[in-house]
Amino acid sequence: MMIRHLLTGTVLLCCSQAILAATAPFETCPSKAFLIQGAVPKTYAVNLVTGDYDLAQDDMGTKANINAVGFNPNDGFMYGWNYADKKPGRIGNDFKIESLSDVANPTEQNFFVGDISILENAYYVYNSGADSGLYRISLDKNNANYHKMVRVVDGKTLNLTIYDLAFHPSNGLAYSVDNKGNLYQINATSGTATKLGATGVSGTFGAIYFDVNGHLYFSRNNDGKVFSVDINSAKYTAVLFAQGPSSSSNDGARCALAEVVDNADSNIDFGDAPSSYGTYLKDNGARHGLKSPASLFLGKSVDGESDATPFPMSDDDVGVGDDEDGIQFATNLTAGSSAVVMVEASAPGNLSAWIDTNQNGQFDADEQVMTDQPVTAGRKPLYIKIPADAKPGSTWARFRLSSATGLEPTGGAPDGEVEDYQVDIRANSSNVTYYPSSTGWSTVAFEDNWPFEGDYDMNDMVTYLRTAVYRTEGKITQVNISGQLAAVGAAYHNGFGIRLPGILRSQIDEANVQYTVNDRDVSPYNPLEAGRNEAIFIPTYNVWNYVSGGENCIYYRTQAGCGSDIQMNFNLVIPFKEPIESDLAGVFDPFIFATPGASHGAHFAQPPGRTYEIHLKNHEPTEAFNMALMNGSGADASDPANNLYFLTKNGMPWAMEMGNRWQYPLEYNDLISGYQKFPSFVTTQGAKDADWFSDAKSNPAHLFKN
């Protein structure tokens, strides 16, 4: 059993004479909210500001559900409905429930909606249906209906699909949000309800609370998100306030006379940007709960506060203790370019970031530059894209690290840290050249039987590629390579590589190379091949590590029904140490090679591994290739002395590149069956049928269809 007393805040209004003696009331009006969850109920104490929570009691004295919970500051007890005997009960500071045995339940039903009316000193419970309804149970010993269930209205008449309600701390009215997200005001005395408006969110809201300032909080069961509405403002659109615990069974109670956070609570990390960015708590500023000791943060340390101190008075600017040390900008922030940031995290988490690129003093929804990017412990580079229309000048960036996902630029998170930075955006001085276009794809296809022609279906590996070359004053500063592994029709195991022709490995800014697969960082794997003079990148040493054909399939996306969805998307961001002069363009030099240690046919006495490569026609192999393999075997007509590589005696290639998203042949369907004009293109060296690979020149019966 675990019991934690998290009692801070306002002193109770009064304490009436105890009805039962086994449990003691809470001594203060807690700022924490309490969640009771599970079929075998447990109590959690939740800091609504951050969503951070602790287990307060794992044994509430019953094995049955407890629901319809509310906190009564008139006597210092919580009240809830005990499913074990279908009666109301009270919960003291040990979080154990005691049934009110003298209360007769006229319905023989259980209730899962309820709260305490502070002004009436009464417990209200509600259930839908004509044979149930809204009931009042007076907790005032001087009331004639003390401990009696009195129906105010039947559930068919009230007709609300709600899962909890909460009484306002001062106006005597209750409020709730139905499963469609409609906010209702409920007059419990008359048994009537008024729909105030739509909150903009929907779901099962099983825990609803108030604070003393009239802010309504409601927690969604399935994802634990806590939303807030200011009842006093008459603006009912909900804002995401914090990320709390999720549960299929969820009910909450809170002392409505307490502030939402105790002013003495300094275990919260706030941002430091100017207040317009959502920094103060009153503005739902970005904030993170800090465990003791903190384990997830950016940089070397993190400090806490009870509220924000925005720029220019933040602790990071007045020298009290600078904990904004987790992000370093390794490159300039230039409009229309990618920038590299060095991120240091204490432990694995999810990083999101925003930059105010239009300098309007807030982080707009379209200004998010990083979303739930997984990071590991340590220091590593990540890249962010700066929009082409970003306004040059000084502005602000916000980075948020947490175990939670889906964070917004404001609102609470249960752990981690928020760091704000003043940054400068430079005018776009870079020229970006895309191939084949900024949104299009080129196709590179391989036949892996070199030096033999094999089945020549040209689908042993097919990848879609897009490249971007960034130049400043005519010199290349960075290249990006995006790819999709479209097909693997090979019985052999192959790796995939891309060489930057004419570029040396020593010219690459290796520390800031960014490589992701399916939008996830794959570090500590380094795609820049070690031990080479040339700049060679290896997205994978075995393409089968990333794809699967599916049940009853031998190959991936070369047969109908065999892996219809692309399973590997990759992205390489390659910065240079210094700008270089180069005519680098196109798809650069993609190639496949034999997976080290894997057999590549009877032609090789031993697995050839990296010494065996297949490149585009007349592209020379890399320095890793064994040139002794070019000995005229099979159909190969390579002649390195005359710069002829990877072509047959008929001039046919083992690898081809098409400047579109090409439909490649089905398994065991010869390339020429699908594209009958291809031989004409080859024999005339491109003088005829240059568009042989277009859909108009194809035979669809022999081609793979997405």
XYZ file of C-alpha atoms in Angstrom:
706
model
C 0.000 0.000 0.000
C 1.207 3.490 -0.830
C -0.185 6.639 0.758
C 1.071 10.142 -0.024
C -0.439 13.246 1.493
C -0.318 15.966 -1.153
C -2.158 18.581 0.801
C -1.387 22.201 0.095
C -3.449 25.286 -0.455
C -6.432 27.000 1.185
C -7.575 26.175 4.709
C -10.977 24.448 4.836
C -14.020 26.639 5.289
C -15.205 24.571 8.206
C -15.355 21.072 9.432
C -18.657 19.613 10.544
C -19.031 16.871 13.087
C -17.831 13.557 11.690
C -20.554 11.109 10.756
C -18.237 8.112 10.963
C -15.111 7.648 13.013
C -12.875 5.305 11.049
C -11.360 7.860 8.679
C -10.163 11.443 9.135
C -10.883 14.389 6.834
C -8.321 16.255 4.753
C -6.816 19.035 6.824
C -6.589 21.534 3.957
C -8.194 22.257 0.623
C -5.740 20.554 -1.772
C -4.635 22.152 -5.028
C -4.042 18.698 -6.445
C -6.874 16.945 -8.256
C -7.672 13.342 -7.486
C -8.364 10.696 -10.089
C -9.930 7.384 -9.178
C -9.269 4.820 -11.878
C -9.690 1.123 -12.535
C -12.200 -1.639 -11.914
C -10.299 -2.223 -8.673
C -9.994 1.461 -7.822
C -6.776 3.339 -7.177
C -6.364 7.017 -6.371
C -3.910 9.254 -8.194
C -2.975 12.786 -7.187
C -2.704 14.947 -10.294
C -1.063 18.317 -10.767
C -3.423 19.834 -13.323
C -0.831 22.409 -14.311
C 1.478 19.784 -15.807
C -0.525 16.558 -15.847
C 2.114 15.004 -13.614
C 0.612 12.435 -11.259
C 1.525 10.121 -8.400
C -0.178 7.074 -6.981
C -1.790 8.159 -3.725
C -3.548 4.934 -2.764
C -3.577 1.512 -4.399
C -6.057 0.005 -1.911
C -9.213 2.032 -1.336
C -10.846 -0.624 0.791
C -13.040 -2.091 -1.943
C -12.633 -4.342 -4.971
C -15.529 -2.682 -6.796
C -15.711 0.541 -8.813
C -15.858 3.944 -7.190
C -17.335 6.689 -9.324
C -19.187 10.036 -9.203
C -16.503 11.500 -6.918
C -16.523 15.030 -5.506
C -14.634 16.975 -2.823
C -16.582 18.680 -0.037
C -14.692 21.566 1.632
C -17.529 21.869 4.153
C -16.330 18.769 6.003
C -13.011 17.918 4.343
C -14.098 14.598 2.827
C -14.427 13.348 -0.716
C -17.624 11.541 -1.593
C -18.102 8.865 -4.204
C -20.470 6.119 -5.266
C -19.427 2.682 -4.005
C -20.423 0.010 -6.525
C -19.852 -2.732 -3.925
C -23.143 -1.979 -2.106
C -24.738 0.557 -4.466
C -24.467 3.332 -1.903
C -22.697 6.650 -1.545
C -19.549 6.692 0.552
C -17.039 9.130 1.880
C -13.260 9.139 1.459
C -10.888 10.642 3.989
C -7.215 11.494 3.940
C -6.228 7.823 3.830
C -8.161 7.490 0.536
C -10.290 4.640 1.928
C -14.016 4.616 1.216
C -16.677 4.166 3.902
C -20.231 3.591 2.726
C -22.988 5.782 4.124
C -24.937 2.789 5.335
C -27.967 4.847 6.430
C -28.623 6.124 2.894
C -31.384 4.176 1.154
C -30.980 3.851 -2.605
C -34.475 3.841 -4.137
C -33.200 2.862 -7.591
C -30.982 -0.171 -6.887
C -28.722 1.344 -9.569
C -25.147 2.582 -9.531
C -24.226 6.155 -10.466
C -21.104 7.258 -12.359
C -21.773 11.036 -12.528
C -21.624 13.235 -9.439
C -20.094 16.105 -7.474
C -20.505 18.225 -4.351
C -22.518 21.439 -4.376
C -20.452 23.563 -2.010
C -23.175 26.145 -1.414
C -25.787 23.516 -0.556
C -23.436 21.117 1.227
C -25.065 18.379 -0.833
C -23.870 15.436 -2.916
C -25.498 15.123 -6.365
C -25.455 11.972 -8.493
C -26.880 11.430 -11.948
C -27.762 8.572 -14.270
C -29.708 8.715 -17.510
C -33.013 6.979 -18.157
C -36.626 7.395 -17.031
C -36.189 5.107 -14.011
C -33.166 7.052 -12.767
C -32.187 10.716 -12.884
C -30.516 13.490 -10.877
C -30.562 12.920 -7.103
C -29.632 15.188 -4.206
C -28.173 13.791 -0.977
C -27.897 16.436 1.712
C -24.720 16.303 3.815
C -26.024 18.945 6.241
C -27.176 17.344 9.506
C -29.589 20.216 10.031
C -31.374 19.544 6.763
C -34.632 17.601 6.904
C -33.408 15.428 3.987
C -30.042 14.647 5.558
C -28.640 11.447 3.986
C -31.748 10.947 1.899
C -31.699 10.416 -1.873
C -34.212 12.876 -3.303
C -34.812 12.823 -7.024
C -34.734 16.277 -8.594
C -35.581 15.165 -12.134
C -35.726 11.903 -14.039
C -32.929 11.052 -16.463
C -35.156 10.980 -19.525
C -36.213 14.578 -18.958
C -32.723 15.884 -18.238
C -31.398 13.732 -21.107
C -27.641 14.363 -20.880
C -24.962 11.992 -22.186
C -22.278 12.927 -19.676
C -19.730 11.039 -17.589
C -19.001 13.553 -14.832
C -20.013 17.034 -13.694
C -18.518 19.724 -11.502
C -20.045 22.513 -9.436
C -18.805 26.049 -9.868
C -17.109 27.291 -6.671
C -19.426 30.263 -6.233
C -22.488 30.434 -8.487
C -24.119 27.179 -7.379
C -24.429 25.791 -10.910
C -22.926 22.587 -12.247
C -21.190 22.139 -15.597
C -20.414 19.195 -17.819
C -19.200 18.302 -21.312
C -20.986 15.585 -23.258
C -19.387 13.058 -25.576
C -19.841 15.373 -28.573
C -17.977 18.166 -26.821
C -20.974 20.334 -25.964
C -20.673 22.357 -22.759
C -23.766 22.332 -20.498
C -24.747 24.472 -17.540
C -26.905 22.517 -15.091
C -29.219 24.005 -12.480
C -29.262 21.136 -10.002
C -31.990 22.755 -7.891
C -34.506 22.867 -10.723
C -33.164 19.914 -12.703
C -32.685 21.841 -15.944
C -29.743 22.121 -18.338
C -28.678 24.746 -20.881
C -26.274 24.064 -23.741
C -23.739 26.893 -23.735
C -21.752 25.968 -26.837
C -19.280 23.601 -28.450
C -15.821 23.140 -26.973
C -14.310 21.823 -30.192
C -13.201 18.497 -28.699
C -15.075 15.249 -28.230
C -14.768 11.983 -26.321
C -15.561 10.482 -22.953
C -14.742 13.092 -20.302
C -14.819 11.089 -17.101
C -13.191 13.636 -14.790
C -14.308 17.289 -14.556
C -13.011 19.926 -12.113
C -13.143 23.602 -11.212
C -10.584 25.907 -9.684
C -11.380 28.870 -7.484
C -11.134 31.279 -10.438
C -13.937 29.571 -12.354
C -11.804 27.679 -14.845
C -13.301 24.344 -15.843
C -11.006 21.386 -16.549
C -12.085 18.145 -18.155
C -10.000 15.047 -18.728
C -10.523 12.685 -21.665
C -10.384 9.035 -20.721
C -8.747 7.466 -23.759
C -5.664 9.705 -24.005
C -5.551 11.545 -20.647
C -5.557 14.994 -22.263
C -6.822 17.709 -19.925
C -8.701 20.584 -21.580
C -9.682 23.917 -20.067
C -12.492 26.418 -20.556
C -12.862 29.748 -18.773
C -16.538 29.760 -17.791
C -16.379 33.447 -16.873
C -15.260 34.533 -20.341
C -18.202 33.008 -22.237
C -15.650 31.700 -24.772
C -16.171 27.994 -24.686
C -13.578 26.719 -27.141
C -11.360 24.330 -25.208
C -7.581 24.646 -25.045
C -5.244 21.762 -24.359
C -4.092 22.422 -20.811
C -2.029 19.367 -19.842
C -1.347 15.721 -20.573
C -2.575 13.492 -17.729
C -3.054 9.735 -17.230
C -5.464 7.828 -19.454
C -7.891 5.133 -18.350
C -11.045 3.379 -19.534
C -12.534 3.993 -16.078
C -11.939 7.508 -14.870
C -13.489 9.840 -12.307
C -12.135 12.906 -10.581
C -12.559 15.198 -7.602
C -10.964 18.456 -6.610
C -11.429 21.149 -4.019
C -13.008 23.877 -6.136
C -11.910 26.568 -3.651
C -8.196 26.027 -4.350
C -5.963 27.670 -6.914
C -5.000 25.339 -9.734
C -1.447 25.225 -8.388
C 0.081 25.883 -5.022
C 2.270 28.989 -5.151
C 4.879 27.124 -3.131
C 5.202 24.438 -5.837
C 8.469 25.184 -7.626
C 8.827 21.759 -9.288
C 7.655 23.108 -12.639
C 9.765 24.242 -15.569
C 8.386 27.164 -17.575
C 9.567 28.825 -20.767
C 11.359 32.160 -20.955
C 10.114 33.759 -24.178
C 8.197 37.043 -24.003
C 4.737 36.643 -22.545
C 2.981 36.936 -25.915
C 4.231 33.448 -26.767
C 2.254 31.800 -23.975
C 4.734 31.780 -21.106
C 2.896 32.683 -17.879
C 0.618 30.094 -16.285
C -2.334 32.475 -16.630
C -1.805 32.305 -20.400
C -1.549 28.500 -20.390
C 2.183 28.866 -20.882
C 4.393 25.937 -21.812
C 5.423 24.043 -18.674
C 6.756 20.672 -17.569
C 6.525 18.803 -14.294
C 9.849 18.040 -12.650
C 10.329 14.803 -10.804
C 12.665 14.784 -7.840
C 15.310 14.276 -8.990
C 14.595 15.289 -12.583
C 15.587 12.580 -15.057
C 14.428 13.894 -18.447
C 15.644 17.318 -19.564
C 17.652 19.171 -22.192
C 21.305 19.967 -21.653
C 23.116 19.524 -18.358
C 20.396 20.575 -15.914
C 16.925 21.995 -15.399
C 15.538 24.303 -12.723
C 11.978 24.840 -11.551
C 9.709 27.707 -10.616
C 6.106 28.236 -9.582
C 5.424 30.525 -12.555
C 7.276 31.919 -15.519
C 9.627 34.901 -15.538
C 9.600 35.871 -19.218
C 12.290 37.708 -21.135
C 13.900 40.089 -20.323
C 13.618 39.157 -16.624
C 14.093 35.388 -16.979
C 16.714 33.675 -14.845
C 18.674 32.858 -17.995
C 19.138 36.547 -18.748
C 19.778 37.929 -15.288
C 22.366 35.307 -14.369
C 20.512 33.418 -11.642
C 20.984 30.038 -13.291
C 21.021 29.423 -17.021
C 19.494 26.031 -17.786
C 18.798 26.832 -21.446
C 21.725 24.705 -22.596
C 20.230 21.779 -24.493
C 20.027 23.262 -28.002
C 22.854 24.646 -30.108
C 22.361 26.015 -33.603
C 25.134 24.464 -35.684
C 24.186 26.348 -38.841
C 22.521 29.625 -39.651
C 18.735 29.806 -39.848
C 18.222 30.825 -43.469
C 14.859 31.247 -45.140
C 14.174 28.395 -47.538
C 16.952 26.170 -46.185
C 17.477 23.374 -43.710
C 19.379 24.118 -40.524
C 21.212 21.791 -38.191
C 20.656 21.948 -34.447
C 22.662 19.992 -31.914
C 20.367 18.509 -29.293
C 21.537 17.207 -25.928
C 19.079 15.127 -23.932
C 19.514 13.432 -20.573
C 17.358 10.431 -21.515
C 15.184 9.178 -24.408
C 12.161 11.342 -25.153
C 10.184 13.161 -27.844
C 11.250 16.584 -29.060
C 8.969 19.164 -30.670
C 9.916 22.671 -31.775
C 8.406 25.900 -33.092
C 9.913 29.037 -34.631
C 7.998 32.302 -34.963
C 8.923 32.709 -38.621
C 6.434 35.528 -39.318
C 7.469 37.375 -36.134
C 3.914 38.018 -34.949
C 4.772 37.281 -31.319
C 3.220 33.823 -31.108
C 3.838 30.280 -32.253
C 1.244 29.567 -34.919
C 0.107 26.065 -35.820
C 1.993 26.146 -39.140
C 5.235 27.218 -37.456
C 6.009 23.815 -35.939
C 9.387 22.721 -37.321
C 9.764 19.459 -35.392
C 7.046 17.069 -34.218
C 7.606 14.277 -31.687
C 11.129 13.652 -32.970
C 12.532 10.702 -30.961
C 15.836 11.526 -29.292
C 18.183 9.383 -27.262
C 20.440 10.247 -24.363
C 23.468 12.250 -25.409
C 24.251 14.849 -28.026
C 23.279 14.518 -31.674
C 22.355 16.635 -34.701
C 18.812 17.149 -35.964
C 17.648 19.293 -38.822
C 14.828 21.745 -39.158
C 13.416 23.336 -42.273
C 13.014 27.104 -42.397
C 10.160 28.173 -44.701
C 11.071 30.163 -47.775
C 8.709 32.954 -46.674
C 10.278 33.246 -43.211
C 10.764 36.894 -42.286
C 14.432 37.835 -41.785
C 15.338 39.217 -38.401
C 15.285 38.394 -34.705
C 12.576 36.084 -33.399
C 11.965 33.249 -30.910
C 12.137 29.463 -30.989
C 10.676 26.983 -28.490
C 11.854 23.404 -27.927
C 9.910 20.922 -25.756
C 11.213 17.522 -24.647
C 8.888 15.060 -22.909
C 7.911 11.417 -22.724
C 4.464 12.595 -23.866
C 3.599 13.179 -27.517
C 1.299 15.614 -29.272
C 2.416 18.659 -27.272
C 1.440 22.108 -28.454
C 3.561 25.270 -28.025
C 1.577 26.010 -24.855
C 0.083 23.834 -22.130
C 1.419 21.393 -19.580
C 3.460 18.219 -19.908
C 4.059 15.662 -17.157
C 7.861 15.616 -17.484
C 10.777 16.963 -19.494
C 11.731 20.571 -20.151
C 10.894 23.583 -22.294
C 13.708 25.790 -23.601
C 13.149 29.099 -25.422
C 15.788 30.779 -27.584
C 16.079 34.153 -29.251
C 17.266 33.432 -32.805
C 18.025 35.274 -36.024
C 16.631 34.297 -39.412
C 18.699 35.284 -42.406
C 17.407 36.200 -45.822
C 17.470 33.421 -48.387
C 20.871 33.638 -50.022
C 20.870 30.001 -51.131
C 19.901 28.549 -54.465
C 18.267 25.119 -54.168
C 18.253 22.764 -57.147
C 15.886 19.807 -56.905
C 15.921 16.644 -58.967
C 13.614 15.705 -60.570
C 11.578 18.406 -58.783
C 10.747 19.567 -55.269
C 7.809 17.133 -55.127
C 8.577 14.551 -57.815
C 10.470 11.262 -57.737
C 12.999 9.631 -60.016
C 13.234 5.821 -60.169
C 16.410 3.749 -60.001
C 16.030 0.021 -60.740
C 18.577 -2.802 -60.479
C 19.060 -6.328 -61.768
C 21.394 -8.080 -59.300
C 22.757 -10.964 -61.424
C 25.771 -9.124 -62.862
C 27.737 -10.332 -64.806
C 24.806 -12.491 -65.959
C 21.579 -11.113 -67.370
C 19.314 -13.357 -65.287
C 15.564 -12.951 -65.677
C 16.018 -9.248 -66.542
C 12.822 -8.112 -64.843
C 14.738 -5.109 -63.469
C 13.035 -5.246 -60.083
C 15.624 -6.868 -57.816
C 15.749 -3.495 -56.100
C 13.746 -0.414 -57.079
C 13.988 2.864 -55.226
C 12.420 6.270 -55.744
C 14.860 9.139 -55.185
C 14.706 12.918 -54.869
C 17.741 15.142 -54.309
C 18.265 18.773 -53.365
C 21.529 20.682 -53.774
C 21.968 23.903 -51.770
C 24.350 26.520 -53.121
C 25.453 29.850 -51.732
C 27.353 32.137 -54.074
C 27.687 29.226 -56.473
C 29.212 26.803 -53.962
C 27.480 23.767 -52.483
C 26.834 23.942 -48.750
C 24.518 20.950 -48.298
C 22.758 18.159 -50.170
C 19.590 16.300 -49.213
C 18.631 12.833 -50.443
C 15.131 11.475 -49.924
C 14.179 7.949 -50.917
C 11.491 5.302 -50.869
C 12.360 1.625 -51.208
C 9.752 0.637 -53.788
C 10.496 -3.030 -54.533
C 12.794 -5.943 -53.701
C 12.485 -8.842 -56.125
C 15.882 -10.359 -55.352
C 16.602 -13.784 -53.931
C 20.041 -12.476 -52.972
C 20.599 -10.107 -50.081
C 21.754 -6.669 -51.204
C 22.747 -3.425 -49.592
C 22.107 0.024 -51.006
C 24.562 2.873 -51.314
C 24.884 6.359 -52.801
C 28.199 7.960 -53.690
C 28.645 11.702 -54.113
C 30.805 11.789 -57.268
C 33.938 13.847 -56.945
C 33.367 14.514 -53.235
C 35.794 13.369 -50.548
C 34.725 11.920 -47.248
C 36.890 14.514 -45.494
C 34.731 17.300 -46.943
C 31.578 16.028 -45.202
C 30.538 17.602 -41.905
C 30.047 14.141 -40.445
C 28.949 15.273 -36.977
C 25.948 17.036 -38.484
C 24.809 14.406 -40.981
C 21.144 13.599 -40.340
C 19.737 10.193 -41.320
C 16.177 9.116 -40.625
C 14.141 6.104 -41.663
C 10.363 6.479 -41.541
C 10.886 9.851 -39.823
C 12.885 8.260 -37.003
C 16.527 8.793 -36.239
C 18.588 5.609 -36.666
C 21.629 6.659 -34.601
C 24.083 5.404 -33.487
C 24.235 3.979 -37.027
C 26.352 6.270 -39.227
C 25.430 6.128 -42.946
C 28.740 7.715 -44.013
C 30.870 4.690 -44.796
C 34.009 4.511 -42.679
C 37.484 3.823 -44.049
C 36.863 5.406 -47.459
C 38.375 8.367 -49.254
C 35.206 8.866 -51.281
C 31.993 10.226 -49.780
C 29.871 7.060 -49.780
C 26.598 6.761 -47.882
C 25.035 3.411 -47.037
C 21.312 3.685 -46.194
C 21.320 -0.055 -45.406
C 23.629 -3.064 -45.705
C 20.622 -5.328 -46.239
C 17.398 -3.986 -47.740
C 15.488 -6.990 -46.368
C 16.024 -5.574 -42.878
C 13.444 -2.903 -43.679
C 10.836 -4.639 -45.845
C 8.654 -7.720 -45.866
C 6.634 -9.181 -48.690
C 3.875 -10.396 -46.412
C 2.316 -13.787 -45.853
C 2.876 -16.356 -48.617
C 5.082 -13.869 -50.498
C 8.699 -14.405 -51.468
C 9.378 -10.870 -52.669
C 8.363 -7.323 -51.770
C 6.106 -5.318 -54.104
C 6.910 -7.324 -57.256
C 3.870 -9.609 -57.049
C 0.220 -8.721 -56.581
C -0.677 -8.474 -52.887
C 2.913 -8.723 -51.695
C 3.624 -5.604 -49.655
C 1.387 -3.049 -51.321
C 2.510 -0.205 -49.005
C 6.001 1.282 -49.126
C 7.664 0.295 -45.865
C 10.957 2.226 -45.955
C 11.168 5.993 -46.397
C 14.556 7.517 -45.721
C 16.075 10.976 -45.655
C 19.721 12.056 -45.664
C 20.829 15.600 -44.877
C 24.519 16.007 -45.755
C 26.218 19.298 -44.847
C 29.752 20.179 -45.910
C 32.453 21.517 -43.651
C 33.128 24.305 -46.128
C 31.240 25.316 -49.289
C 32.599 23.381 -52.279
C 32.728 23.928 -56.005
C 31.056 21.008 -57.781
C 28.592 20.233 -60.566
C 26.870 17.625 -58.380
C 23.348 17.002 -59.702
C 20.748 14.345 -60.509
C 20.465 11.214 -58.369
C 24.270 11.307 -57.798
C 25.570 7.704 -57.960
C 23.215 5.089 -56.462
C 24.353 1.448 -56.420
C 23.652 -1.910 -54.831
C 26.200 -4.303 -53.359
C 26.235 -7.792 -51.906
C 25.310 -7.916 -48.243
C 28.510 -8.849 -46.357
C 28.540 -12.531 -45.418
C 25.590 -13.404 -47.672
C 25.908 -15.728 -50.658
C 25.662 -14.152 -54.089
C 25.527 -17.236 -56.296
C 27.791 -19.996 -57.516
C 29.887 -17.518 -59.512
C 31.577 -16.564 -56.225
C 33.503 -19.099 -54.162
C 33.051 -16.854 -51.113
C 30.448 -14.153 -50.373
C 31.839 -11.068 -52.151
C 30.277 -8.507 -49.761
C 31.195 -4.878 -50.346
C 33.677 -5.765 -53.083
C 30.724 -6.506 -55.418
C 28.698 -3.553 -56.720
C 26.243 -2.766 -59.493
C 26.010 0.817 -60.734
C 24.175 2.670 -63.464
C 25.514 2.042 -66.941
C 28.990 3.542 -67.421
C 29.250 4.708 -63.817
C 32.525 3.432 -62.459
C 32.432 1.465 -59.202
C 33.588 2.856 -55.870
C 36.985 2.285 -54.312
C 35.480 -0.651 -52.380
C 34.892 -2.630 -55.604
C 37.149 -5.522 -56.631
C 38.167 -4.548 -60.172
C 39.303 -8.136 -60.806
C 35.626 -9.023 -61.132
C 35.471 -7.125 -64.429
C 37.032 -9.986 -66.378
C 34.533 -10.499 -69.199
C 32.539 -13.176 -67.391
C 28.952 -13.887 -68.408
C 27.349 -11.157 -70.475
C 29.501 -8.332 -69.133
C 31.177 -6.010 -71.629
C 32.752 -3.628 -69.111
C 35.981 -2.015 -70.301
C 37.402 0.257 -67.596
C 40.173 1.464 -69.919
C 37.486 3.026 -72.104
C 35.205 4.081 -69.230
C 32.642 1.371 -69.983
C 31.044 -0.170 -66.928
C 28.105 -2.446 -66.119
C 26.735 -3.057 -69.620
C 26.127 -6.209 -71.630
C 27.628 -7.028 -75.010
C 24.340 -5.722 -76.464
C 24.678 -2.481 -74.517
C 21.960 -3.399 -71.988
C 22.373 -2.102 -68.411
C 22.104 -3.815 -65.030
C 20.820 -0.596 -63.491
C 18.684 2.210 -64.902
C 17.439 5.600 -63.826
C 14.141 7.090 -65.033
C 13.166 10.656 -64.213
C 9.682 9.751 -63.045
C 7.896 7.420 -60.657
C 8.253 4.446 -62.964
C 6.080 1.338 -63.152
C 8.550 -1.542 -63.041
C 7.922 -5.110 -64.314
C 6.209 -7.824 -62.306
C 8.312 -10.684 -60.981
C 9.671 -12.912 -63.782
C 8.352 -10.536 -66.460
C 11.130 -9.418 -68.769
C 11.658 -5.663 -68.987
C 11.128 -5.776 -72.743
C 7.695 -7.407 -72.262
C 6.571 -4.368 -70.339
C 8.471 -1.793 -72.414
C 8.907 -2.971 -76.005
C 10.631 0.248 -77.121
C 13.508 -0.153 -74.691
C 15.815 -2.096 -77.110
C 15.370 0.634 -79.726
C 16.409 3.245 -77.200
C 19.508 1.251 -76.271
C 20.690 0.302 -79.758
C 20.341 3.884 -81.029
C 22.071 5.222 -77.905
C 19.008 7.272 -77.066
C 18.396 8.741 -80.505
C 15.046 6.985 -80.703
C 12.291 6.312 -78.189
C 13.763 8.468 -75.429
C 10.411 8.207 -73.677
C 10.401 4.390 -73.766
C 9.649 4.259 -70.026
C 6.488 6.386 -70.198
C 3.087 4.938 -69.417
C 2.045 5.477 -73.029
C 4.808 3.125 -74.253
C 4.133 0.399 -71.683
C 2.228 -2.878 -71.563
C 0.390 -2.700 -68.208
C -0.229 -6.435 -68.085
C 3.444 -7.003 -67.294
C 3.861 -4.207 -64.756
C 3.418 -3.988 -60.989
C 0.491 -1.824 -59.925
C 0.371 -0.003 -56.577
